XYZ file of N, CA and C in Angstrom:
576
model
N 150.251 -20.210 -31.319
C 149.159 -19.434 -30.769
C 148.072 -19.302 -31.838
N 146.823 -19.366 -31.396
C 145.696 -19.296 -32.325
C 144.936 -17.987 -32.183
N 144.567 -17.442 -33.336
C 143.752 -16.223 -33.380
C 142.454 -16.548 -34.096
N 141.367 -16.015 -33.590
C 140.045 -16.181 -34.185
C 139.507 -14.815 -34.573
N 138.999 -14.716 -35.788
C 138.365 -13.491 -36.252
C 136.891 -13.760 -36.468
N 136.042 -13.010 -35.772
C 134.590 -13.100 -35.956
C 134.144 -11.840 -36.679
N 133.918 -11.953 -37.968
C 133.522 -10.809 -38.782
C 132.004 -10.719 -38.823
N 131.469 -9.701 -38.150
C 130.035 -9.485 -38.106
C 129.524 -8.559 -39.187
N 130.386 -8.198 -40.132
C 129.952 -7.340 -41.233
C 129.053 -8.092 -42.193
N 128.187 -7.341 -42.863
C 127.248 -7.962 -43.801
C 127.852 -7.973 -45.195
N 127.126 -8.580 -46.116
C 127.563 -8.630 -47.501
C 127.299 -7.359 -48.259
N 126.608 -6.393 -47.632
C 126.291 -5.142 -48.323
C 127.417 -4.122 -48.122
N 127.178 -2.890 -48.482
C 128.189 -1.841 -48.407
C 128.754 -1.630 -47.022
N 127.939 -1.777 -45.978
C 128.429 -1.580 -44.603
C 129.453 -2.645 -44.220
N 129.402 -3.757 -44.890
C 130.331 -4.841 -44.561
C 131.692 -4.715 -45.216
N 131.825 -3.816 -46.184
C 133.101 -3.675 -46.916
C 134.226 -3.257 -45.975
N 133.984 -2.306 -45.092
C 135.022 -1.881 -44.155
C 135.390 -3.023 -43.205
N 134.404 -3.809 -42.814
C 134.676 -4.967 -41.947
C 135.554 -5.985 -42.670
N 135.286 -6.182 -43.963
C 136.098 -7.108 -44.752
C 137.543 -6.626 -44.822
N 137.726 -5.324 -45.001
C 139.092 -4.763 -45.048
C 139.826 -5.017 -43.716
N 139.119 -4.830 -42.627
C 139.736 -5.073 -41.312
C 140.050 -6.553 -41.161
N 139.129 -7.421 -41.578
C 139.361 -8.865 -41.487
C 140.592 -9.269 -42.288
N 140.698 -8.763 -43.507
C 141.854 -9.092 -44.363
C 143.152 -8.595 -43.747
N 143.126 -7.357 -43.234
C 144.326 -6.796 -42.600
C 144.694 -7.592 -41.346
N 143.696 -7.958 -40.560
C 143.962 -8.719 -39.328
C 144.524 -10.098 -39.646
N 143.972 -10.744 -40.659
C 144.484 -12.058 -41.049
C 145.960 -11.957 -41.402
N 146.306 -10.956 -42.200
C 147.706 -10.765 -42.607
C 148.591 -10.436 -41.405
N 148.125 -9.541 -40.538
C 148.922 -9.143 -39.379
C 149.116 -10.302 -38.397
N 148.068 -11.059 -38.125
C 148.198 -12.223 -37.240
C 149.210 -13.224 -37.823
N 149.048 -13.541 -39.094
C 149.958 -14.508 -39.716
C 151.405 -14.018 -39.724
N 151.597 -12.730 -39.925
C 152.971 -12.191 -39.936
C 153.618 -12.305 -38.549
N 152.795 -12.458 -37.525
C 153.300 -12.629 -36.165
C 153.333 -14.107 -35.755
N 153.083 -14.981 -36.697
C 153.188 -16.426 -36.446
C 151.953 -17.070 -35.848
N 150.828 -16.372 -35.839
C 149.604 -16.943 -35.281
C 148.867 -17.752 -36.327
N 148.256 -18.831 -35.904
C 147.376 -19.623 -36.739
C 146.008 -18.954 -36.722
N 145.458 -18.643 -37.893
C 144.236 -17.835 -37.971
C 143.047 -18.642 -38.457
N 141.940 -18.493 -37.755
C 140.630 -18.984 -38.198
C 139.737 -17.756 -38.308
N 139.021 -17.625 -39.411
C 138.143 -16.467 -39.597
C 136.760 -16.935 -40.044
N 135.756 -16.351 -39.430
C 134.369 -16.652 -39.800
C 133.671 -15.375 -40.258
N 133.031 -15.440 -41.424
C 132.139 -14.386 -41.869
C 130.754 -14.753 -41.373
N 130.355 -14.228 -40.257
C 129.170 -14.663 -39.527
C 127.876 -14.423 -40.278
N 127.808 -13.373 -41.064
C 126.566 -13.028 -41.765
C 126.133 -14.142 -42.733
N 127.081 -14.882 -43.268
C 126.755 -15.948 -44.204
C 126.608 -17.307 -43.569
N 126.690 -17.355 -42.240
C 126.621 -18.643 -41.532
C 125.212 -18.902 -41.003
N 124.923 -20.147 -40.762
C 123.642 -20.553 -40.173
C 123.772 -20.527 -38.644
N 123.542 -19.364 -38.067
C 123.589 -19.205 -36.609
C 122.254 -18.630 -36.167
N 121.520 -19.460 -35.455
C 120.201 -19.043 -34.969
C 120.357 -18.263 -33.664
N 119.389 -17.439 -33.320
C 119.468 -16.697 -32.044
C 119.390 -17.649 -30.834
N 120.025 -17.249 -29.754
C 119.936 -17.988 -28.498
C 118.467 -17.988 -28.049
N 118.010 -19.144 -27.589
C 116.618 -19.247 -27.107
C 116.510 -18.925 -25.625
N 117.635 -18.819 -24.949
C 117.597 -18.551 -23.511
C 117.072 -19.717 -22.707
N 117.196 -20.916 -23.260
C 116.635 -22.112 -22.602
C 117.563 -22.669 -21.524
N 118.820 -22.256 -21.540
C 119.851 -22.692 -20.602
C 120.120 -24.193 -20.625
N 119.732 -24.862 -21.712
C 120.058 -26.279 -21.868
C 121.574 -26.471 -21.843
N 122.309 -25.470 -22.307
C 123.774 -25.555 -22.329
C 124.349 -25.563 -20.916
N 123.564 -25.185 -19.938
C 124.008 -25.194 -18.552
C 123.428 -26.365 -17.763
N 122.163 -26.733 -18.028
C 121.516 -27.698 -17.153
C 121.195 -29.044 -17.799
N 120.926 -29.090 -19.083
C 120.582 -30.364 -19.727
C 121.794 -31.085 -20.285
N 122.620 -30.380 -21.021
C 123.859 -30.968 -21.562
C 124.939 -29.911 -21.456
N 125.559 -29.821 -20.264
C 126.503 -28.751 -19.958
C 127.588 -28.549 -21.008
N 127.734 -27.289 -21.427
C 128.764 -26.931 -22.375
C 128.390 -27.089 -23.826
N 127.187 -27.598 -24.100
C 126.749 -27.811 -25.475
C 125.375 -27.184 -25.680
N 125.262 -26.354 -26.692
C 123.989 -25.691 -27.000
C 122.993 -26.707 -27.563
N 121.725 -26.518 -27.247
C 120.662 -27.390 -27.765
C 120.454 -27.183 -29.269
N 120.807 -26.001 -29.766
C 120.637 -25.705 -31.189
C 121.874 -26.204 -31.932
N 121.662 -27.024 -32.901
C 122.777 -27.547 -33.693
C 122.860 -26.773 -34.999
N 123.847 -25.889 -35.062
C 124.085 -25.097 -36.271
C 125.550 -24.672 -36.279
N 125.880 -23.676 -37.072
C 127.274 -23.251 -37.224
C 127.881 -22.629 -35.969
N 127.065 -22.261 -35.015
C 127.590 -21.673 -33.768
C 128.465 -22.678 -33.017
N 128.218 -23.960 -33.190
C 129.024 -24.977 -32.509
C 130.508 -24.823 -32.866
N 130.801 -24.615 -34.150
C 132.188 -24.434 -34.581
C 132.769 -23.112 -34.066
N 131.949 -22.083 -34.028
C 132.405 -20.795 -33.515
C 132.802 -20.931 -32.049
N 131.961 -21.569 -31.250
C 132.256 -21.731 -29.828
C 133.524 -22.560 -29.623
N 133.663 -23.634 -30.369
C 134.889 -24.448 -30.274
C 136.123 -23.606 -30.583
N 136.005 -22.773 -31.593
C 137.140 -21.919 -31.986
C 137.455 -20.872 -30.928
N 136.425 -20.324 -30.296
C 136.665 -19.371 -29.193
C 137.460 -20.045 -28.088
N 137.024 -21.229 -27.697
C 137.673 -21.972 -26.611
C 139.141 -22.273 -26.948
N 139.422 -22.562 -28.210
C 140.775 -22.964 -28.627
C 141.718 -21.791 -28.869
N 141.206 -20.568 -28.873
C 142.007 -19.407 -29.284
C 142.593 -18.622 -28.115
N 143.756 -18.047 -28.369
C 144.390 -17.151 -27.401
C 144.014 -15.688 -27.656
N 143.622 -15.413 -28.891
C 143.215 -14.049 -29.272
C 141.931 -14.154 -30.085
N 140.934 -13.337 -29.744
C 139.699 -13.277 -30.514
C 139.468 -11.837 -30.924
N 139.216 -11.622 -32.216
C 138.922 -10.285 -32.743
C 137.490 -10.250 -33.210
N 136.694 -9.348 -32.620
C 135.321 -9.120 -33.050
C 135.337 -7.933 -34.001
N 134.731 -8.100 -35.166
C 134.627 -7.005 -36.141
C 133.142 -6.777 -36.421
N 132.709 -5.503 -36.368
C 131.286 -5.238 -36.549
C 131.036 -3.785 -36.957
N 130.014 -3.575 -37.786
C 129.526 -2.194 -37.912
C 128.946 -1.799 -36.551
N 129.200 -0.580 -36.119
C 128.672 -0.104 -34.839
C 127.276 0.466 -35.102
N 126.282 -0.131 -34.464
C 124.898 0.282 -34.627
C 124.373 0.745 -33.280
N 124.117 2.027 -33.135
C 123.691 2.603 -31.847
C 124.635 2.182 -30.718
N 125.919 2.093 -31.021
C 126.928 1.726 -30.035
C 127.081 0.246 -29.841
N 126.262 -0.562 -30.519
C 126.288 -2.015 -30.308
C 126.817 -2.779 -31.505
N 126.601 -4.082 -31.463
C 127.100 -5.003 -32.470
C 126.078 -5.225 -33.584
N 126.556 -5.745 -34.702
C 125.670 -6.192 -35.767
C 124.885 -7.400 -35.244
N 123.774 -7.696 -35.867
C 122.976 -8.853 -35.420
C 123.759 -10.148 -35.573
N 124.581 -10.249 -36.615
C 125.347 -11.494 -36.832
C 126.341 -11.724 -35.693
N 127.069 -10.681 -35.294
C 128.024 -10.829 -34.187
C 127.291 -11.044 -32.875
N 126.210 -10.307 -32.668
C 125.441 -10.451 -31.415
C 124.946 -11.881 -31.245
N 124.414 -12.479 -32.308
C 123.939 -13.877 -32.223
C 125.091 -14.811 -31.850
N 126.244 -14.637 -32.475
C 127.394 -15.510 -32.194
C 127.858 -15.349 -30.749
N 127.899 -14.117 -30.244
C 128.319 -13.891 -28.868
C 127.291 -14.451 -27.880
N 126.004 -14.248 -28.165
C 124.958 -14.810 -27.295
C 125.084 -16.322 -27.219
N 125.403 -16.943 -28.326
C 125.469 -18.402 -28.393
C 126.747 -18.958 -27.778
N 127.635 -18.076 -27.313
C 128.881 -18.549 -26.692
C 128.749 -18.782 -25.189
N 127.559 -18.633 -24.639
C 127.429 -18.818 -23.178
C 127.723 -20.243 -22.700
N 127.754 -21.276 -23.564
C 128.179 -22.576 -23.053
C 129.607 -22.581 -22.495
N 130.422 -21.567 -22.812
C 131.770 -21.545 -22.242
C 131.782 -21.050 -20.802
N 130.601 -20.639 -20.318
C 130.458 -20.208 -18.934
C 129.770 -21.307 -18.118
N 129.970 -21.260 -16.820
C 129.279 -22.180 -15.907
C 128.037 -21.482 -15.351
N 127.028 -22.236 -14.917
C 125.791 -21.615 -14.430
C 125.874 -21.092 -13.000
N 127.051 -21.058 -12.425
C 127.220 -20.617 -11.044
C 127.620 -19.153 -11.022
N 127.764 -18.608 -9.830
C 128.145 -17.213 -9.698
C 129.403 -17.079 -8.863
N 130.223 -16.107 -9.230
C 131.388 -15.731 -8.447
C 131.428 -14.205 -8.380
N 132.164 -13.701 -7.389
C 132.311 -12.263 -7.250
C 133.682 -11.878 -7.808
N 133.683 -10.931 -8.748
C 134.912 -10.445 -9.357
C 134.929 -8.921 -9.209
N 135.888 -8.406 -8.441
C 135.988 -6.959 -8.220
C 134.658 -6.357 -7.778
N 133.983 -7.054 -6.870
C 132.741 -6.557 -6.316
C 131.511 -6.750 -7.193
N 131.667 -7.438 -8.326
C 130.537 -7.708 -9.223
C 130.288 -9.194 -9.341
N 129.077 -9.544 -9.645
C 128.703 -10.944 -9.798
C 128.858 -11.346 -11.275
N 129.572 -12.454 -11.498
C 129.796 -12.978 -12.844
C 129.688 -14.492 -12.819
N 129.583 -15.077 -14.001
C 129.630 -16.541 -14.128
C 131.086 -16.953 -14.303
N 131.508 -18.027 -13.630
C 132.874 -18.510 -13.854
C 132.980 -19.158 -15.241
N 134.200 -19.241 -15.715
C 134.475 -19.860 -17.021
C 134.437 -21.384 -16.892
N 133.962 -22.033 -17.919
C 133.927 -23.500 -17.947
C 135.337 -24.070 -18.165
N 136.149 -23.357 -18.938
C 137.481 -23.851 -19.296
C 138.540 -22.920 -18.709
N 139.701 -23.495 -18.393
C 140.772 -22.707 -17.767
C 141.393 -21.699 -18.714
N 141.452 -22.032 -19.993
C 142.121 -21.181 -20.967
C 141.434 -19.807 -21.086
N 142.234 -18.757 -21.027
C 141.735 -17.397 -21.187
C 142.296 -16.829 -22.487
N 141.702 -15.754 -22.942
C 142.121 -15.173 -24.220
C 142.082 -13.646 -24.136
N 142.769 -13.039 -25.070
C 142.670 -11.595 -25.253
C 141.513 -11.352 -26.225
N 140.714 -10.333 -25.928
C 139.596 -9.996 -26.799
C 139.837 -8.598 -27.372
N 139.834 -8.542 -28.685
C 139.988 -7.285 -29.407
C 138.705 -7.029 -30.173
N 138.367 -5.776 -30.384
C 137.164 -5.460 -31.160
C 137.431 -4.250 -32.041
N 137.019 -4.381 -33.295
C 137.118 -3.275 -34.250
C 135.720 -2.974 -34.765
N 135.270 -1.761 -34.514
C 133.969 -1.341 -35.001
C 134.138 -0.385 -36.165
N 133.115 -0.327 -37.018
C 133.130 0.620 -38.128
C 131.915 1.532 -38.019
N 132.102 2.791 -38.366
C 131.032 3.797 -38.302
C 130.891 4.474 -39.660
N 129.654 4.639 -40.109
C 129.390 5.313 -41.383
C 129.673 6.807 -41.278
N 129.273 7.404 -40.176
C 129.410 8.846 -39.977
C 129.939 9.110 -38.576
N 130.679 10.197 -38.394
C 131.144 10.523 -37.041
C 129.966 10.615 -36.073
N 130.141 10.059 -34.913
C 129.095 10.041 -33.892
C 129.796 10.096 -32.544
N 129.593 11.164 -31.802
C 130.305 11.356 -30.553
C 130.106 10.284 -29.516
N 128.891 9.726 -29.432
C 128.600 8.775 -28.359
C 128.741 7.319 -28.770
N 128.489 6.979 -30.005
C 128.510 5.564 -30.424
C 129.841 4.888 -30.116
N 130.995 5.514 -30.400
C 132.250 4.825 -30.072
C 132.417 4.596 -28.554
N 131.982 5.555 -27.753
C 132.097 5.387 -26.292
C 131.219 4.238 -25.808
N 130.020 4.164 -26.338
C 129.102 3.078 -25.970
C 129.693 1.745 -26.422
N 130.225 1.706 -27.639
C 130.831 0.486 -28.179
C 131.998 0.027 -27.306
N 132.904 0.935 -26.972
C 134.048 0.573 -26.116
C 133.561 0.003 -24.782
N 132.576 0.650 -24.177
C 132.034 0.184 -22.902
C 131.380 -1.180 -23.012
N 130.604 -1.395 -24.074
C 129.945 -2.680 -24.282
C 130.960 -3.800 -24.448
N 131.971 -3.554 -25.270
C 132.993 -4.583 -25.485
C 133.693 -4.904 -24.168
N 134.047 -3.894 -23.424
C 134.757 -4.131 -22.159
C 133.888 -4.938 -21.172
N 132.604 -4.611 -21.093
C 131.727 -5.363 -20.190
C 131.596 -6.813 -20.649
N 131.399 -7.034 -21.941
C 131.303 -8.407 -22.456
C 132.608 -9.161 -22.244
N 133.734 -8.477 -22.406
C 135.037 -9.119 -22.219
C 135.263 -9.524 -20.765
N 134.748 -8.725 -19.827
C 134.834 -9.103 -18.406
C 134.076 -10.412 -18.197
N 132.893 -10.518 -18.784
C 132.120 -11.753 -18.638
C 132.830 -12.963 -19.230
N 133.710 -12.733 -20.196
C 134.453 -13.831 -20.827
C 135.844 -13.981 -20.214
N 136.090 -13.290 -19.087
C 137.363 -13.363 -18.366
C 138.550 -13.060 -19.281
N 138.408 -12.040 -20.095
C 139.473 -11.663 -21.031
C 140.756 -11.295 -20.283
N 141.876 -11.751 -20.823
C 143.159 -11.384 -20.250
C 143.507 -9.920 -20.532
N 143.033 -9.452 -21.668
C 143.285 -8.076 -22.081
C 142.221 -7.720 -23.108
N 141.762 -6.496 -23.096
C 140.713 -6.052 -24.032
C 141.117 -4.727 -24.637
N 141.077 -4.669 -25.957
C 141.376 -3.444 -26.682
C 140.352 -3.238 -27.780
N 139.998 -1.982 -28.037
C 138.986 -1.673 -29.057
C 139.446 -0.517 -29.924
N 138.857 -0.449 -31.106
C 139.045 0.713 -31.972
C 137.792 0.880 -32.811
N 137.571 2.075 -33.308
C 136.464 2.357 -34.228
C 137.077 3.035 -35.459
N 136.697 2.518 -36.633
C 137.258 2.971 -37.906
C 136.114 3.472 -38.781
N 136.385 4.489 -39.586
C 135.376 4.977 -40.534
C 135.077 3.909 -41.589
N 133.814 3.818 -41.971
C 133.458 2.875 -43.028
C 134.074 3.274 -44.355
N 134.572 4.505 -44.451
C 135.223 4.970 -45.667
C 136.725 4.706 -45.648
N 137.206 4.019 -44.636
C 138.647 3.782 -44.502
C 139.144 2.936 -45.667
N 140.345 3.267 -46.115
C 140.944 2.455 -47.168
C 141.718 1.299 -46.531
N 142.337 0.475 -47.360
C 143.045 -0.700 -46.855
C 144.159 -0.308 -45.887
N 144.866 0.788 -46.178
C 145.958 1.219 -45.307
C 145.444 1.637 -43.944
N 144.322 2.357 -43.902
C 143.753 2.778 -42.621
C 143.263 1.587 -41.819
N 142.691 0.593 -42.485
C 142.250 -0.625 -41.812
C 143.452 -1.353 -41.220
N 144.528 -1.450 -41.994
C 145.741 -2.125 -41.516
C 146.347 -1.376 -40.330
N 146.341 -0.048 -40.386
C 146.869 0.762 -39.270
C 146.047 0.516 -38.002
N 144.729 0.451 -38.147
C 143.858 0.205 -36.987
C 144.152 -1.150 -36.367
N 144.326 -2.158 -37.195
C 144.629 -3.506 -36.702
C 145.978 -3.514 -36.000
N 146.985 -2.913 -36.615
C 148.308 -2.868 -35.983
C 148.234 -2.147 -34.636
N 147.426 -1.098 -34.552
C 147.248 -0.391 -33.286
C 146.631 -1.272 -32.215
N 145.635 -2.066 -32.596
C 145.021 -3.002 -31.652
C 146.038 -4.031 -31.148
N 146.791 -4.601 -32.085
C 147.767 -5.636 -31.702
C 148.870 -5.057 -30.832
N 149.299 -3.859 -31.136
C 150.315 -3.199 -30.318
C 149.784 -2.945 -28.907
N 148.571 -2.410 -28.819
C 147.968 -2.122 -27.509
C 147.765 -3.404 -26.695
N 147.467 -4.513 -27.396
C 147.228 -5.788 -26.699
C 148.509 -6.579 -26.483
N 149.645 -5.985 -26.872
C 150.971 -6.614 -26.731
C 151.024 -7.969 -27.433
N 150.553 -7.976 -28.685
C 150.636 -9.173 -29.517
C 151.699 -8.894 -30.565
N 152.855 -9.542 -30.378
C 153.967 -9.272 -31.289
C 154.344 -10.485 -32.112
């Protein structure tokens, strides 16, 4: 089984908690026998989606922009578990993670289907995955975690996730707290 970690943390202080989560997740996945691929998105050459839909109409399944996002998308398609890690900003993702997720639309088809009364795009590939997300917060914020959980769940529906679990960790968390958060995610997602 393959696990993919998309670390949207930056190289500055806000990214330190994300790095701790990434390191803990790598160790936890490997201890469960999963093959792990991890990307530190902030240091990669991933340009923003242009919204040109070339990935749907000109060359289906392939983005017109040739950069590091191509490898990220291939890894998403090949994985059974994907973990998104990001500082939570106004309840949302870091720009690095947002760009990578936006650029993953080639895994969808340009058609529409109805799922539980909602309109969605069908998946291009049969393989489905579990999507986990770990956010970090600098200071307690009553609404940001709720917004983050909701955003992740909505995005996971669009990606036809088999299971979706989220957590939010303090940016001041030590290695043990990061590891506990990751173990909690894996337990909730039934990844043993």
